[in-house]
Coordinates of C-alpha atoms in Angstrom, one line a residue:
X270 CA -105.9 132.9 -92.5
X271 CA -102.7 132.0 -94.3
X272 CA -101.5 128.4 -93.9
X273 CA -98.4 128.3 -91.7
X274 CA -95.4 127.0 -93.5
X275 CA -94.3 124.4 -90.9
X276 CA -97.6 122.6 -89.9
X277 CA -100.7 122.0 -91.9
X278 CA -104.2 122.1 -90.4
X279 CA -104.3 118.3 -89.8
X280 CA -101.0 118.4 -87.9
X281 CA -102.2 121.3 -85.8
X282 CA -105.4 119.5 -85.1
X283 CA -103.5 116.3 -84.0
X284 CA -101.4 118.4 -81.7
X285 CA -104.4 119.9 -79.9
X286 CA -106.1 116.6 -79.8
X287 CA -102.9 115.2 -78.1
X288 CA -103.1 117.9 -75.4
X289 CA -106.8 117.2 -74.8
X290 CA -106.2 113.4 -74.6
X291 CA -103.5 113.6 -71.9
X292 CA -104.6 112.0 -68.6
X293 CA -103.1 111.2 -65.2
X294 CA -103.1 107.4 -65.3
X295 CA -103.3 105.1 -62.2
X296 CA -104.1 101.7 -63.7
X297 CA -101.4 100.1 -65.8
X298 CA -100.9 96.9 -67.8
X299 CA -97.7 95.0 -67.0
X300 CA -96.5 95.0 -70.7
X301 CA -92.9 96.2 -71.0
X302 CA -92.1 99.5 -72.7
X303 CA -90.1 99.1 -75.9
X304 CA -86.6 100.6 -75.5
X305 CA -87.0 102.8 -78.6
X306 CA -90.3 104.2 -77.4
X307 CA -88.8 105.1 -74.0
X308 CA -85.8 106.7 -75.7
X309 CA -88.1 108.9 -77.8
X310 CA -90.1 110.0 -74.8
X311 CA -86.9 110.9 -72.9
X312 CA -85.5 112.7 -75.9
X313 CA -88.7 114.8 -76.0
X314 CA -88.3 115.7 -72.4
X315 CA -84.7 116.6 -73.0
X316 CA -85.8 118.9 -75.8
X317 CA -87.8 121.2 -73.4
X318 CA -86.9 124.9 -73.1
X319 CA -84.9 125.9 -70.0
X320 CA -83.7 129.3 -68.7
X321 CA -80.2 130.1 -69.9
X322 CA -80.2 126.7 -71.6
X323 CA -79.2 125.3 -68.2
X324 CA -81.0 122.0 -68.8
X325 CA -81.1 121.2 -65.1
X326 CA -82.9 117.9 -65.3
X327 CA -82.0 114.3 -64.6
X328 CA -84.2 111.3 -65.1
X329 CA -83.8 108.2 -62.9
X330 CA -85.4 105.2 -64.5
X331 CA -86.5 102.9 -61.7
X332 CA -87.2 99.3 -62.4
X333 CA -86.2 97.7 -59.1
X334 CA -89.2 96.3 -57.3
X335 CA -87.4 96.6 -54.0
X336 CA -86.9 100.3 -54.4
X337 CA -90.4 100.8 -55.7
X338 CA -91.8 99.0 -52.6
X339 CA -90.0 101.4 -50.4
X340 CA -91.5 104.3 -52.4
X341 CA -94.9 102.6 -52.1
X342 CA -94.4 102.5 -48.3
X343 CA -93.8 106.2 -48.2
X344 CA -96.9 106.8 -50.2
X345 CA -99.0 104.6 -47.8
X346 CA -97.8 106.7 -44.9
X347 CA -98.7 110.0 -46.4
X348 CA -102.0 108.6 -47.7
X349 CA -103.0 107.6 -44.2
X350 CA -102.4 111.1 -43.0
X351 CA -104.6 112.5 -45.8
X352 CA -107.4 110.1 -44.9
X353 CA -107.2 111.3 -41.3
X354 CA -107.5 114.9 -42.4
X355 CA -110.7 114.1 -44.3
X356 CA -112.2 111.8 -41.7
X357 CA -115.9 112.7 -41.0
X358 CA -116.1 115.2 -43.9
X359 CA -118.3 115.0 -47.0
X360 CA -115.3 113.8 -49.1
X361 CA -114.1 111.1 -46.7
X362 CA -115.7 108.1 -48.5
X363 CA -114.9 109.5 -52.0
X364 CA -111.2 110.0 -51.1
X365 CA -110.9 106.5 -49.8
X366 CA -112.3 105.1 -53.1
X367 CA -109.7 106.8 -55.3
X368 CA -106.7 105.0 -56.6
X369 CA -103.8 107.5 -56.4
X370 CA -100.8 105.6 -57.6
X371 CA -99.6 102.7 -59.7
X372 CA -96.0 102.4 -58.3
X373 CA -95.9 98.6 -58.4
X374 CA -98.2 98.0 -61.3
X375 CA -96.4 100.2 -63.9
X376 CA -93.5 98.5 -65.7
X377 CA -91.2 101.3 -64.6
X378 CA -91.1 104.5 -62.5
X379 CA -89.3 107.7 -63.2
X380 CA -87.9 110.2 -60.8
X381 CA -87.2 113.7 -62.3
X382 CA -84.8 116.0 -60.5
X383 CA -83.4 119.5 -60.7
X384 CA -79.7 120.3 -60.5
X385 CA -79.3 124.0 -60.0
X386 CA -75.5 123.8 -60.5
X387 CA -75.8 122.5 -64.0
X388 CA -74.6 125.7 -65.8
X389 CA -72.1 127.0 -63.3
X390 CA -72.2 130.1 -61.1
X391 CA -73.7 132.4 -63.8
X392 CA -76.9 131.3 -65.5
X393 CA -78.3 133.7 -68.0
X394 CA -81.7 135.0 -66.8
X395 CA -81.7 133.0 -63.5
X396 CA -80.3 135.5 -61.0
X397 CA -83.4 137.6 -60.4
X398 CA -85.6 134.5 -60.4
X399 CA -83.8 131.4 -59.1
X400 CA -86.9 129.2 -59.2
X401 CA -86.7 129.2 -63.0
X402 CA -84.5 126.1 -62.8
X403 CA -87.4 124.2 -61.2
X404 CA -89.9 125.6 -63.7
X405 CA -87.6 124.4 -66.6
X406 CA -87.8 120.9 -65.2
X407 CA -91.6 121.1 -65.1
X408 CA -91.5 122.0 -68.8
X409 CA -89.5 118.8 -69.5
X410 CA -92.1 116.8 -67.5
X411 CA -94.8 118.2 -69.7
X412 CA -92.9 117.3 -72.8
X413 CA -92.4 113.8 -71.5
X414 CA -96.1 113.4 -70.6
X415 CA -97.3 114.5 -74.1
X416 CA -94.7 112.3 -75.9
X417 CA -95.7 109.3 -73.7
X418 CA -99.4 109.9 -74.7
X419 CA -98.4 110.0 -78.4
X420 CA -96.6 106.7 -78.0
X421 CA -99.7 105.1 -76.4
X422 CA -98.3 105.2 -72.9
X423 CA -99.8 106.7 -69.8
X424 CA -98.1 108.7 -67.0
X425 CA -99.2 109.1 -63.4
X426 CA -97.6 111.8 -61.2
X427 CA -97.4 110.5 -57.5
X428 CA -97.3 113.5 -55.2
X429 CA -98.3 111.9 -51.9
X430 CA -94.8 111.1 -50.9
X431 CA -92.3 112.0 -48.2
X432 CA -90.0 114.0 -50.3
X433 CA -86.9 113.7 -48.1
X434 CA -87.5 110.0 -47.6
X435 CA -87.7 109.4 -51.3
X436 CA -84.6 111.4 -51.9
X437 CA -82.8 109.2 -49.4
X438 CA -84.1 106.0 -51.0
X439 CA -82.9 107.2 -54.4
X440 CA -79.5 108.3 -52.9
X441 CA -79.9 111.8 -54.3
X442 CA -77.0 114.3 -53.4
X443 CA -78.2 117.0 -51.1
X444 CA -77.8 119.6 -53.9
X445 CA -80.2 117.7 -56.1
X446 CA -84.0 118.5 -55.7
X447 CA -86.6 115.9 -56.4
X448 CA -89.3 117.5 -58.6
X449 CA -91.6 114.6 -59.6
X450 CA -92.1 110.9 -59.2
X451 CA -93.8 109.3 -62.2
X452 CA -95.3 106.0 -63.0
X453 CA -95.1 105.0 -66.7
X454 CA -96.7 102.2 -68.7
X455 CA -99.6 101.2 -71.0
X456 CA -102.9 102.2 -69.4
X457 CA -105.6 99.6 -68.7
X458 CA -108.1 101.9 -70.3
X459 CA -108.3 105.4 -71.6
X460 CA -110.8 108.0 -70.3
X461 CA -112.1 111.0 -72.1
X462 CA -112.6 112.8 -68.8
X463 CA -110.0 113.4 -66.0
X464 CA -110.5 110.9 -63.2
X465 CA -111.2 113.6 -60.5
X466 CA -113.7 115.2 -62.7
X467 CA -115.4 111.9 -63.5
X468 CA -115.9 111.0 -59.8
X469 CA -117.1 114.5 -58.9
X470 CA -114.1 115.6 -56.9
X471 CA -113.6 118.8 -59.0
X472 CA -114.5 120.2 -62.4
X473 CA -112.1 121.8 -64.8
X474 CA -112.3 125.5 -64.7
X475 CA -113.3 127.4 -67.8
X476 CA -110.8 129.7 -69.3
X477 CA -112.7 133.0 -69.6
X478 CA -112.8 133.9 -65.8
X479 CA -109.0 133.3 -65.7
X480 CA -108.1 135.8 -68.4
X481 CA -107.3 139.3 -67.5
X482 CA -106.3 142.3 -69.7
X483 CA -103.2 144.4 -68.7
X484 CA -103.9 144.4 -65.0
X485 CA -105.3 142.0 -62.5
X486 CA -109.1 141.8 -62.5
X487 CA -109.7 143.4 -65.8
X488 CA -111.5 140.9 -68.0
X489 CA -109.9 140.0 -71.3
X490 CA -112.5 140.3 -74.1
X491 CA -113.2 137.0 -75.8
X492 CA -116.7 137.6 -77.0
X493 CA -116.7 136.5 -80.6
X494 CA -119.7 138.8 -81.3
X495 CA -118.0 141.9 -80.0
X496 CA -116.3 143.7 -83.0
X497 CA -113.7 145.1 -80.5
X498 CA -112.8 141.6 -79.2
X499 CA -109.1 140.7 -79.9
X500 CA -110.2 137.0 -80.3
X501 CA -112.4 136.3 -83.3
X502 CA -113.9 133.0 -84.4
X503 CA -111.7 131.4 -87.0
X504 CA -113.5 130.4 -90.1
X505 CA -112.1 127.8 -92.5
X506 CA -110.9 129.2 -95.8
X507 CA -113.4 127.0 -97.6
X508 CA -116.2 125.0 -96.1
X509 CA -116.3 122.9 -99.3
X510 CA -112.5 122.2 -99.2
X511 CA -112.9 121.1 -95.6
X512 CA -115.8 118.9 -96.5
X513 CA -113.8 117.4 -99.3
X514 CA -110.8 116.8 -97.1
X515 CA -113.1 115.0 -94.5
X516 CA -114.6 112.8 -97.2
X517 CA -111.2 111.9 -98.5
X518 CA -110.0 111.1 -95.0
X519 CA -112.9 108.8 -94.3
X520 CA -112.5 107.1 -97.7
X521 CA -108.9 106.1 -96.8
X522 CA -110.0 104.1 -93.7
X523 CA -109.7 100.3 -93.7
X524 CA -113.1 99.6 -95.3
X525 CA -114.8 99.7 -98.6
X526 CA -115.9 103.3 -99.5
X527 CA -119.4 104.1 -98.0
X528 CA -119.6 100.8 -96.1
X529 CA -120.3 102.5 -92.8
X530 CA -123.3 104.3 -94.4
X531 CA -124.8 107.2 -92.5
X532 CA -121.9 107.1 -90.0
X533 CA -119.6 108.4 -92.7
X534 CA -122.0 111.2 -93.6
X535 CA -122.3 112.2 -90.0
X536 CA -118.5 112.2 -89.6
X537 CA -118.1 114.5 -92.6
X538 CA -120.8 116.9 -91.3
X539 CA -119.2 117.0 -87.9
X540 CA -115.8 117.9 -89.4
X541 CA -117.4 120.6 -91.4
X542 CA -119.3 122.1 -88.4
X543 CA -116.4 122.0 -86.1
X544 CA -113.9 123.2 -88.7
X545 CA -111.6 120.3 -87.9
X546 CA -110.6 117.0 -89.4
X547 CA -110.3 115.7 -85.9
X548 CA -113.8 116.4 -84.4
X549 CA -114.0 115.4 -80.8
X550 CA -117.3 114.6 -79.0
X551 CA -116.1 113.6 -75.5
X552 CA -118.6 115.7 -73.5
X553 CA -122.3 115.9 -74.3
X554 CA -125.2 117.7 -72.6
X555 CA -128.9 117.5 -73.1
X556 CA -131.3 120.3 -72.2
X557 CA -134.9 119.5 -71.1
X558 CA -137.0 122.7 -71.2
X559 CA -140.3 122.6 -69.3
X560 CA -143.4 124.8 -69.6
X561 CA -147.1 124.7 -68.9
X562 CA -149.8 125.4 -71.5
X563 CA -153.0 127.4 -71.1
X564 CA -154.5 125.4 -74.0
X565 CA -154.8 122.3 -71.8
X566 CA -157.9 123.9 -70.3
X567 CA -159.6 122.9 -73.6
X568 CA -159.2 119.2 -72.8
X569 CA -156.5 118.5 -75.4
X570 CA -154.4 116.2 -73.3
X571 CA -154.9 112.9 -71.5
X572 CA -153.0 114.2 -68.5
X573 CA -153.7 117.2 -66.3
X574 CA -151.4 120.2 -66.5
X575 CA -149.9 119.7 -63.1
X576 CA -148.1 116.6 -64.5
X577 CA -145.5 119.0 -66.1
X578 CA -144.3 120.2 -62.6
X579 CA -144.4 116.6 -61.2
X580 CA -142.3 115.3 -64.1
X581 CA -139.7 118.0 -63.6
X582 CA -139.3 116.9 -60.0
X583 CA -139.0 113.3 -61.4
X584 CA -136.2 114.5 -63.7
X585 CA -134.4 116.1 -60.8
X586 CA -134.9 112.9 -58.8
X587 CA -133.3 110.8 -61.6
X588 CA -136.3 108.6 -62.1
X589 CA -137.5 109.4 -65.6
X590 CA -136.8 107.7 -68.9
X591 CA -134.5 110.6 -69.9
X592 CA -132.4 110.1 -66.8
X593 CA -131.9 106.4 -67.5
X594 CA -130.9 107.0 -71.1
X595 CA -128.7 110.0 -70.3
X596 CA -126.9 108.0 -67.6
X597 CA -126.5 105.1 -70.0
X598 CA -124.9 107.3 -72.6
X599 CA -122.8 109.5 -70.3
X600 CA -124.8 112.6 -71.2
X601 CA -125.0 115.5 -68.8
X602 CA -128.6 116.7 -68.2
X603 CA -129.8 120.2 -67.5
X604 CA -133.5 120.8 -66.6
X605 CA -134.8 124.3 -67.3
X606 CA -138.1 125.7 -66.1
X607 CA -139.2 128.4 -68.6
X608 CA -142.9 128.5 -67.7
X609 CA -144.1 125.8 -65.4
X610 CA -147.1 126.5 -63.2
X611 CA -146.3 126.2 -59.4
X612 CA -143.3 126.9 -57.1
X613 CA -140.3 124.7 -56.4
X614 CA -139.1 123.2 -53.2
X615 CA -135.7 124.3 -51.9
X616 CA -134.0 121.0 -52.7
X617 CA -135.0 121.5 -56.4
X618 CA -133.7 125.0 -56.5
X619 CA -130.4 123.8 -55.0
X620 CA -129.9 121.2 -57.6
X621 CA -126.9 122.3 -59.8
X622 CA -128.5 120.9 -63.0
X623 CA -131.8 122.8 -62.5
X624 CA -132.3 126.3 -63.8
X625 CA -135.3 128.4 -62.8
X626 CA -135.9 130.7 -65.7
X627 CA -139.6 131.0 -65.4
X628 CA -141.1 133.5 -67.8
X629 CA -144.6 133.1 -66.6
X630 CA -146.6 130.3 -64.9
X631 CA -147.7 128.8 -68.3
X632 CA -148.7 130.3 -71.6
X633 CA -152.2 131.7 -72.3
X634 CA -154.9 129.7 -74.1
X635 CA -153.8 130.4 -77.7
X636 CA -157.3 129.5 -79.1
X637 CA -158.6 132.7 -77.5
X638 CA -155.6 135.0 -77.3
X639 CA -151.9 135.1 -78.0
X640 CA -149.9 132.5 -76.1
X641 CA -147.2 135.0 -75.1
X642 CA -146.1 138.5 -75.5
X643 CA -143.1 139.6 -77.5
X644 CA -141.1 140.3 -74.3
X645 CA -142.0 136.9 -72.9
X646 CA -140.9 135.2 -76.1
X647 CA -137.6 137.0 -76.0
X648 CA -137.0 135.9 -72.4
X649 CA -137.7 132.3 -73.3
X650 CA -135.4 132.5 -76.3
X651 CA -132.7 133.9 -74.1
X652 CA -133.1 130.9 -71.6
X653 CA -132.2 128.6 -74.5
X654 CA -129.3 130.8 -75.7
X655 CA -127.9 130.9 -72.2
X656 CA -127.7 127.1 -72.0
X657 CA -125.7 127.0 -75.2
X658 CA -123.3 129.6 -74.0
X659 CA -122.8 127.7 -70.7
X660 CA -122.2 124.5 -72.7
X661 CA -119.5 126.3 -74.8
X662 CA -118.0 127.7 -71.6
X663 CA -117.9 124.2 -70.0
X664 CA -116.3 122.5 -73.0
X665 CA -119.4 120.6 -74.2
X666 CA -118.9 119.4 -77.7
X667 CA -122.4 118.1 -78.5
X668 CA -125.8 119.3 -77.2
X669 CA -129.4 118.0 -77.5
X670 CA -132.8 119.4 -76.9
X671 CA -135.9 117.9 -75.4
X672 CA -139.0 119.2 -73.6
X673 CA -141.7 118.6 -71.0
X674 CA -145.0 120.3 -71.3
X675 CA -148.5 118.8 -71.1
X676 CA -150.4 120.2 -74.0
X677 CA -147.4 121.0 -76.1
X678 CA -148.2 118.6 -79.0
X679 CA -151.2 120.9 -79.6
X680 CA -148.9 123.9 -79.8
X681 CA -146.5 122.1 -82.1
X682 CA -149.4 121.1 -84.3
X683 CA -150.5 124.7 -84.5
X684 CA -147.0 125.8 -85.4
X685 CA -146.7 123.2 -88.2
X686 CA -150.1 124.2 -89.6
X687 CA -149.1 127.8 -89.7
X688 CA -145.6 127.5 -91.0
X689 CA -146.4 125.0 -93.7
X690 CA -150.0 126.1 -94.5
X691 CA -151.4 122.7 -93.6
X692 CA -154.9 121.7 -92.5
X693 CA -155.2 121.1 -88.8
X694 CA -156.4 117.5 -89.2
X695 CA -153.1 116.7 -91.1
X696 CA -150.9 117.8 -88.2
X697 CA -152.7 116.7 -85.1
X698 CA -152.1 113.3 -83.4
X699 CA -152.6 111.4 -80.2
X700 CA -149.9 113.2 -78.2
X701 CA -150.1 111.8 -74.6
X702 CA -152.4 109.0 -75.9
X703 CA -155.8 110.8 -76.3
X704 CA -158.8 109.1 -77.9
X705 CA -160.0 109.6 -81.5
X706 CA -162.6 112.1 -80.2
X707 CA -159.8 114.1 -78.5
X708 CA -157.7 114.1 -81.6
X709 CA -160.7 115.7 -83.4
X710 CA -161.0 118.2 -80.5
X711 CA -157.3 119.1 -80.9
X712 CA -157.8 119.7 -84.6
X713 CA -160.7 122.0 -83.9
X714 CA -158.7 124.0 -81.3
X715 CA -155.9 124.4 -83.9
X716 CA -158.4 125.6 -86.5
X717 CA -159.8 128.1 -84.1
X718 CA -156.3 129.4 -83.4
X719 CA -155.5 129.7 -87.1
X720 CA -158.7 131.7 -87.7
X721 CA -158.0 133.9 -84.7
X722 CA -154.4 134.8 -85.4
X723 CA -153.9 134.5 -89.2
X724 CA -155.5 137.9 -90.0
X725 CA -152.9 139.7 -87.9
X726 CA -149.8 137.9 -89.2
X727 CA -146.6 139.9 -89.3
X728 CA -143.1 139.3 -90.4
X729 CA -141.0 137.4 -89.6
X730 CA -143.8 134.8 -89.8
X731 CA -142.0 132.2 -87.7
X732 CA -141.5 134.6 -84.8
X733 CA -145.2 135.8 -85.1
X734 CA -146.5 132.2 -84.8
X735 CA -144.2 131.3 -82.1
X736 CA -145.6 134.1 -80.0
X737 CA -149.2 133.4 -81.1
X738 CA -149.5 129.6 -80.5
X739 CA -146.1 128.4 -79.2
X740 CA -144.9 127.4 -75.7
X741 CA -142.2 128.8 -73.6
X742 CA -140.2 125.6 -73.7
X743 CA -140.5 125.6 -77.5
X744 CA -139.2 129.1 -77.7
X745 CA -136.3 128.1 -75.5
X746 CA -135.4 125.3 -77.9
X747 CA -135.6 127.8 -80.7
X748 CA -133.1 129.9 -78.8
X749 CA -130.8 126.8 -78.4
X750 CA -130.7 126.1 -82.1
X751 CA -130.1 129.8 -83.0
X752 CA -127.2 130.1 -80.6
X753 CA -125.8 126.7 -81.6
X754 CA -125.7 127.9 -85.2
X755 CA -124.0 131.1 -84.1
X756 CA -121.3 129.1 -82.2
X757 CA -120.9 126.2 -84.6
X758 CA -122.0 123.7 -82.0
X759 CA -123.8 120.6 -83.3
X760 CA -127.2 120.1 -81.8
X761 CA -129.4 116.9 -81.8
X762 CA -133.1 117.6 -82.0
X763 CA -135.6 115.2 -80.3
X764 CA -139.1 114.5 -81.6
X765 CA -142.3 116.1 -82.7
X766 CA -142.2 119.2 -80.4
X767 CA -138.5 119.8 -80.7
X768 CA -138.7 119.6 -84.4
X769 CA -141.3 122.4 -84.4
X770 CA -138.7 124.5 -82.6
X771 CA -136.1 123.6 -85.2
X772 CA -138.5 124.5 -88.0
X773 CA -138.9 128.0 -86.6
X774 CA -135.2 128.4 -86.1
X775 CA -134.6 127.3 -89.8
X776 CA -137.0 129.9 -90.9
X777 CA -135.4 132.7 -88.8
X778 CA -131.8 131.7 -89.6
X779 CA -131.0 129.3 -92.5
X780 CA -127.6 128.5 -91.1
X781 CA -129.3 126.5 -88.4
X782 CA -129.9 123.7 -90.9
X783 CA -126.1 123.1 -91.0
X784 CA -125.7 122.3 -87.3
X785 CA -128.9 120.4 -86.6
X786 CA -129.2 116.6 -86.5
X787 CA -132.6 115.0 -86.1
X788 CA -132.6 112.1 -83.7
X789 CA -135.7 110.1 -84.7
X790 CA -139.0 109.8 -86.5
X791 CA -141.7 110.0 -83.9
X792 CA -144.8 107.9 -83.7
X793 CA -146.7 111.1 -83.7
X794 CA -148.7 111.0 -86.9
X795 CA -147.5 114.2 -88.6
X796 CA -143.8 114.0 -87.6
X797 CA -142.6 112.0 -90.6
X798 CA -144.4 114.4 -92.9
X799 CA -142.8 117.4 -91.2
X800 CA -139.3 115.9 -91.5
X801 CA -139.8 115.3 -95.2
X802 CA -141.3 118.7 -95.7
X803 CA -138.2 120.2 -94.0
X804 CA -135.9 118.1 -96.1
X805 CA -134.2 116.4 -93.1
X806 CA -133.5 112.7 -92.4
X807 CA -133.8 111.3 -88.9
X808 CA -131.2 108.9 -87.5
X809 CA -133.6 106.4 -85.8
X810 CA -137.2 105.1 -86.2
X811 CA -138.2 103.4 -82.9
X812 CA -141.9 104.4 -82.7
X813 CA -141.0 106.8 -79.8
X814 CA -143.4 109.6 -78.7
X815 CA -142.4 110.2 -75.1
X816 CA -140.5 113.5 -75.6
X817 CA -138.2 114.5 -72.7
X818 CA -135.3 114.3 -75.1
X819 CA -135.3 110.5 -75.1
X820 CA -134.8 110.2 -78.8
X821 CA -131.9 112.7 -78.7
X822 CA -130.3 110.7 -75.9
X823 CA -130.4 107.6 -78.0
X824 CA -129.0 109.3 -81.1
X825 CA -126.2 111.4 -79.6
X826 CA -123.9 108.3 -79.1
X827 CA -124.2 107.7 -82.9
X828 CA -122.5 111.1 -83.5
X829 CA -119.8 110.2 -81.0
X830 CA -119.2 107.0 -82.8
X831 CA -119.0 108.7 -86.2
X832 CA -116.4 111.2 -84.9
X833 CA -114.3 108.4 -83.5
X834 CA -114.4 106.6 -86.8
X835 CA -113.0 109.7 -88.5
X836 CA -110.4 110.3 -85.7
X837 CA -109.3 106.8 -84.6
X838 CA -109.9 104.3 -87.3
X839 CA -106.7 103.2 -89.1
X840 CA -106.1 103.9 -92.8
X841 CA -105.0 101.3 -95.3
X842 CA -101.5 102.9 -95.2
X843 CA -101.1 103.1 -91.4
X844 CA -102.4 99.6 -90.9
X845 CA -100.4 98.0 -93.7
X846 CA -103.6 96.7 -95.3
X847 CA -103.7 96.4 -99.1
X848 CA -106.3 98.8 -100.7
X849 CA -108.8 97.8 -103.4
X850 CA -107.4 96.8 -106.8
X851 CA -108.4 99.3 -109.5
X852 CA -109.4 97.6 -112.7
X853 CA -110.0 99.1 -116.1
X854 CA -112.5 98.0 -118.6
X855 CA -110.7 96.5 -121.6

């Protein structure tokens, strides 16, 4: 696309970041607001558009604690009424825990009013729609809110007030309408998520269901894959130029070049993937795909197959390692059954983070027949693709993949052996902690599978072997990586089993390599070799071999940190810090 003449890409990115960073603030520091900052904020509000250029707003700057206490009393009265309305309901306790105003804490309050007489008896464009004066004031409030955020200030709109009582306290003429009562000051903390969303009161709606074409109810086409769609995915003019710009940006930060090591490389990659020099990773989600394996009948695991189902229930109950790590990192967790043996209780099916996409109650024993059919593989792939589309719809900016499936290290070993033409004893390890004898057994099972399926190999090889020896949960993770590449969404890959899914995706679609980050080097014997063979570098090496996405949950905050370094760290120029002295060799 041609570069606009007024704003460059970095300025546009900053503008959209500003919109996304605006929050309704309730906790304020007592620090006074500098007069020049307040003036700029009010000038921004005054620059808002208005119908007929009527500019119907007034701003009452309220510093008096006596007046604010009277306003606070009005709030308390309305708040008690709201509590009574919710008494005995499911939201009663949650409502009572919410802080809904900062009237006395904020250094100043601001009342915004509308004067419908401002432009005289004739207002251009107002007659058929008199409410446009009020709407114009709301536009001024939005300007004010965004300008305040740009100045580092926070704004809280207090709506639980007796409108007539507040108008009386402020001595408003009867013709003047109170539109908003705002608290303004420096926030105690900044949140990446709206407060009501964070506490579970309500989630932000996605845009797609709210878009109609021409008439009510007709969906507006936004499918980027649809050639008829009016909205197409924007591609940067040059990936290399974007990468160079991101590198230049991080090199100007207040540090010696390269001193933050891999964090800098991650930041540049994220900028390239997202197509922005201001990559944001405020919302993260990790998918745990689960499936049973017919090959467990061969004795390849230290645990019985039913543990897969039991662990899924543990995930839903919040008691597994992945639950602990996800909670710690603020990562949303989705658990997806793509092939677990057994049925689910009603409470599991009712869990909003659980998705029943069962293809079949476990794969077949791949040492004696194909693990899955082509149609079954496609359904499992689609279960993964679906999760990525849901993540995009929900505004998720970083995803991770993990798995649960007793016997799946044997499947992964078979996939590595087939994809990289390696001997079975080079790719099999202890998995769930089996003995040396069982490791040899796993290798024999993989050898048998290679002998059975290799003569019938078809193209594409990766898809053939996924169906021959893979697992439904592995296929779902392949679907995730493929769809993430399609949507330019960064994905963090867990350990040994998840890496086998990434290897298949890389083979099917080379672009997948650009968006995939590998979380750790597993303690599973062959994992390090596989990572080196694939030419990828893991972020961590903690001797993990649990699976579940635990390595991904540990690594995902590193990507968040790298994005924040690129977006939030000061430059030498902005911080007034002297840069390095360039010397020349005499």
